Amino acid sequence: MAGVLVSLASAAQAGDPLASWNDGPAKQAILGFVRSAIAEGSPEFIPPAERIATFDQDGTLWVEQPMYAQVMYSLERVPAVVKAKPELASVEPFKTVLSGDREAIAKLTMPDLEKILAATLTGMSVEAFQGEVERWIGTARDARWKRPYTELTYLPMQEVLAYLRTHGFKTYIVTGGGQDFVRVYSERVYGIPPEQVVGSAGETAFGYDGSGRPTLTKEPKLLLNDDKAGKPEGIHLMIGRRPHAAFGNSSGDREMLEYTGAGGGARLMMLVHHDDAQREYAYGVGSRIGAFPDALMAEAKKDGWIVISMKNDWKRIFAFEP
Amino acid sequence: MAGVLVSLASAAQAGDPLASWNDGPAKQAILGFVRSAIAEGSPEFIPPAERIATFDQDGTLWVEQPMYAQVMYSLERVPAVVKAKPELASVEPFKTVLSGDREAIAKLTMPDLEKILAATLTGMSVEAFQGEVERWIGTARDARWKRPYTELTYLPMQEVLAYLRTHGFKTYIVTGGGQDFVRVYSERVYGIPPEQVVGSAGETAFGYDGSGRPTLTKEPKLLLNDDKAGKPEGIHLMIGRRPHAAFGNSSGDREMLEYTGAGGGARLMMLVHHDDAQREYAYGVGSRIGAFPDALMAEAKKDGWIVISMKNDWKRIFAFEP
């Protein structure tokens, strides 16, 4: 993160708030949107209180391949869970995870994964969970770059976050990932405080521990599935305003962009397209993670959404690049 | 509201941010809390990002007797609902509401009220609902003071909101009332933006209208019952941080105050006690609205919560008082 901050600071000094962007329609769309949003008297003007911008996380703000960081967390938590409940060691899908057989793990079904998520993300107090995620995120390394996941954020998107905030926008994460998970590091990594993270959320149960101290326990019951139609629904629940700008990278963000596009004043809808196999990954059409089918590209064209080509629009992808 | 703003401005000029408070333990507790919260280096110091204060609305920020404003709204919406669905005119509880018989209406059961709430608060787009509430809140008058409900806010509590914000606190409403209802006027009345209103919330359903425009429709399914244990649960869901100050006035706020009290740093838990039959109302023990049983008073004493006597602690209750 120090790297990101230094880069942002020197970019701002150099006078270009989007220094990691190549000039082109994507960069111009962002600059033009902000110009319109702050033009008092113009029909495009957005009153400061209504300057809301929402960002998907996985694949939009940081790397999501080959597996979501939160799923990695859950898989790596399995040994601790089995240590506490040894009877799980011989039960699937825990047995497969413990085997360490990468191919078998990659083939786990959704119901299997849900069992693992429930066992590793619920059943503890919210504070205990926060502590576990903090420890993990501080030490875990991604397999390709051998760096903390928190360094795998896209510098060009960090610039967009900072640029919008400079012009009075409140930036939110709106993620299909777990709200409680992302909130642990969102402030440090993106400058986005926990209360501006909307994500998939389970119920909590208020109660008292053995010494009568009030506690909130994470329950295995989904309250908000913050993906696809759940994104505008979650935005209404948690923010209560229609965003003026929304950024995504897959079919899971379609409804959020549609909802964002359906209001008055300046509007900006953008999709990150992962087309850079060399510097990051190239995927999308039909991918299990970050699906970007042709129909989404067609809708983007029809509705004036801007598709960001990672390959062509981004001069630099990560702050740690030379 | 203009009246409140003028009063707040002149109080600030006069140097007393809590000018409508009589000197006493309640006023001193508020001043002392803020002094501790901003004392850098002290163990009581609260880092700016963690300065969260939560306020119940009905009975804490504005009058809740003889009936919640939102219930008045629902009752007054019944004729419009019946106009759209004439078959309801002969069906209970709508028939009783249409009769205008105040005694019969006051005797409606909870299941009856729930039918009325469902019929008047759901089934429309979120924008249509906002428009209806805006129109109503602009014209409705309360029966005792013959004033808009939005003028029935407590000036001393408005001063607390402003005083805390001056010292970097983010102020939230945490209400058992409808989140979508309160969000319509919270910014104008309390200076609290919609995204800082946590309340009881129903599901919305994302879809498309006849012309393909994306819509969110309010559904008759409760997602968050933001009362009692639901208050700390709602705070975790919507804010994700434990408040350092919490204000309530009834049993419905007990768990929120317990949760607020269970953390480190400066803490302030306060309960408004309605003991002023002359200037407002005197109620509490066993009241259907705003119950303040002896057990709550005992818990307040035991846990160091400050009970605000409306009669003794508040010099002035409303901004419109001479």
mmCIF file of C-alpha atoms in Angstrom, chain A residues 49 52 126-127 130 170 172 179-180 183 187 193-197 201-206 208 213-216 218 223 229 232-233 235-242 254-255 258-259 262-263, chain B residues 49 52 126-127 130 170 172 179-180 183 187 193-197 201-206 208 213-216 218 223 229 232-233 235-242 254-255 258-259 262-263:
data_model
loop_
_atom_site.group_PDB
_atom_site.id
_atom_site.type_symbol
_atom_site.label_atom_id
_atom_site.label_comp_id
_atom_site.label_asym_id
_atom_site.label_seq_id
_atom_site.Cartn_x
_atom_site.Cartn_y
_atom_site.Cartn_z
ATOM 1 C CA ALA A 49 -24.395 14.830 -1.298
ATOM 2 C CA ILE A 52 -21.888 8.188 -4.941
ATOM 3 C CA VAL A 126 -17.475 -10.838 14.698
ATOM 4 C CA GLU A 127 -14.326 -9.736 16.553
ATOM 5 C CA GLN A 130 -11.910 -9.933 12.154
ATOM 6 C CA LYS A 170 -18.126 8.969 -1.672
ATOM 7 C CA TYR A 172 -18.204 2.379 -1.996
ATOM 8 C CA GLN A 179 -18.906 -7.870 3.592
ATOM 9 C CA ASP A 180 -17.244 -8.744 6.895
ATOM 10 C CA ARG A 183 -14.248 -4.603 5.694
ATOM 11 C CA GLU A 187 -9.685 1.229 4.692
ATOM 12 C CA PRO A 193 -14.005 2.696 5.526
ATOM 13 C CA PRO A 194 -15.965 -0.390 6.653
ATOM 14 C CA GLU A 195 -19.274 1.479 6.581
ATOM 15 C CA GLN A 196 -18.776 2.022 2.839
ATOM 16 C CA VAL A 197 -18.393 -1.670 2.053
ATOM 17 C CA ALA A 201 -23.759 -10.616 4.396
ATOM 18 C CA GLY A 202 -24.950 -13.256 6.786
ATOM 19 C CA GLU A 203 -27.104 -12.767 9.830
ATOM 20 C CA THR A 204 -25.527 -12.121 13.186
ATOM 21 C CA ALA A 205 -27.101 -13.109 16.493
ATOM 22 C CA PHE A 206 -26.863 -10.806 19.486
ATOM 23 C CA TYR A 208 -24.151 -12.724 25.900
ATOM 24 C CA ARG A 213 -20.636 -9.530 27.937
ATOM 25 C CA PRO A 214 -22.754 -8.748 24.843
ATOM 26 C CA THR A 215 -21.604 -10.512 21.685
ATOM 27 C CA LEU A 216 -22.534 -10.755 18.021
ATOM 28 C CA LYS A 218 -21.842 -14.834 12.794
ATOM 29 C CA LEU A 223 -29.158 -12.079 4.550
ATOM 30 C CA ALA A 229 -29.798 -8.288 -8.942
ATOM 31 C CA PRO A 232 -28.800 -2.773 -6.732
ATOM 32 C CA GLU A 233 -30.872 -4.286 -3.921
ATOM 33 C CA ILE A 235 -27.109 -0.559 -2.697
ATOM 34 C CA HIS A 236 -30.639 0.489 -1.823
ATOM 35 C CA LEU A 237 -30.478 -1.298 1.526
ATOM 36 C CA MET A 238 -27.105 0.028 2.608
ATOM 37 C CA ILE A 239 -26.778 3.390 0.840
ATOM 38 C CA GLY A 240 -30.306 4.372 -0.131
ATOM 39 C CA ARG A 241 -29.184 6.437 -3.113
ATOM 40 C CA ARG A 242 -28.670 5.563 -6.766
ATOM 41 C CA ARG A 254 -24.703 -5.999 -14.981
ATOM 42 C CA GLU A 255 -27.709 -5.012 -12.846
ATOM 43 C CA GLU A 258 -28.138 -0.830 -15.396
ATOM 44 C CA TYR A 259 -29.459 0.675 -12.164
ATOM 45 C CA ALA A 262 -31.161 4.807 -15.180
ATOM 46 C CA GLY A 263 -30.979 8.173 -13.355
ATOM 47 C CA ALA B 49 -12.523 7.158 11.960
ATOM 48 C CA ILE B 52 -19.597 6.690 15.597
ATOM 49 C CA VAL B 126 -38.758 2.917 -4.064
ATOM 50 C CA GLU B 127 -39.032 6.255 -5.923
ATOM 51 C CA GLN B 130 -40.217 8.368 -1.522
ATOM 52 C CA LYS B 170 -20.426 10.450 12.333
ATOM 53 C CA TYR B 172 -26.400 7.677 12.643
ATOM 54 C CA GLN B 179 -35.465 2.822 7.041
ATOM 55 C CA ASP B 180 -36.930 3.983 3.730
ATOM 56 C CA ARG B 183 -34.389 8.411 4.942
ATOM 57 C CA GLU B 187 -30.962 14.956 5.966
ATOM 58 C CA PRO B 193 -27.830 11.640 5.128
ATOM 59 C CA PRO B 194 -29.850 8.578 3.995
ATOM 60 C CA GLU B 195 -26.775 6.333 4.061
ATOM 61 C CA GLN B 196 -26.492 7.015 7.810
ATOM 62 C CA VAL B 197 -30.008 5.826 8.597
ATOM 63 C CA ALA B 201 -35.962 -2.734 6.228
ATOM 64 C CA GLY B 202 -37.871 -4.903 3.839
ATOM 65 C CA GLU B 203 -36.559 -6.659 0.786
ATOM 66 C CA THR B 204 -36.606 -4.946 -2.569
ATOM 67 C CA ALA B 205 -36.858 -6.795 -5.878
ATOM 68 C CA PHE B 206 -34.854 -5.626 -8.865
ATOM 69 C CA TYR B 208 -37.708 -3.929 -15.287
ATOM 70 C CA ARG B 213 -36.240 0.583 -17.313
ATOM 71 C CA PRO B 214 -34.654 -1.027 -14.214
ATOM 72 C CA THR B 215 -36.753 -0.707 -11.060
ATOM 73 C CA LEU B 216 -36.591 -1.649 -7.404
ATOM 74 C CA LYS B 218 -40.578 -2.726 -2.181
ATOM 75 C CA LEU B 223 -35.091 -8.248 6.064
ATOM 76 C CA ALA B 229 -31.373 -7.309 19.561
ATOM 77 C CA PRO B 232 -26.760 -4.106 17.352
ATOM 78 C CA GLU B 233 -27.289 -6.626 14.536
ATOM 79 C CA ILE B 235 -25.426 -1.656 13.330
ATOM 80 C CA HIS B 236 -23.009 -4.439 12.459
ATOM 81 C CA LEU B 237 -24.711 -5.039 9.107
ATOM 82 C CA MET B 238 -24.905 -1.409 8.027
ATOM 83 C CA ILE B 239 -21.968 0.270 9.785
ATOM 84 C CA GLY B 240 -19.621 -2.532 10.759
ATOM 85 C CA ARG B 241 -18.188 -0.670 13.750
ATOM 86 C CA ARG B 242 -19.209 -0.578 17.407
ATOM 87 C CA ARG B 254 -31.395 -1.714 25.611
ATOM 88 C CA GLU B 255 -29.263 -4.043 23.471
ATOM 89 C CA GLU B 258 -25.269 -2.726 26.025
ATOM 90 C CA TYR B 259 -23.352 -3.299 22.794
ATOM 91 C CA ALA B 262 -18.892 -3.156 25.815
ATOM 92 C CA GLY B 263 -15.906 -1.613 24.007
#
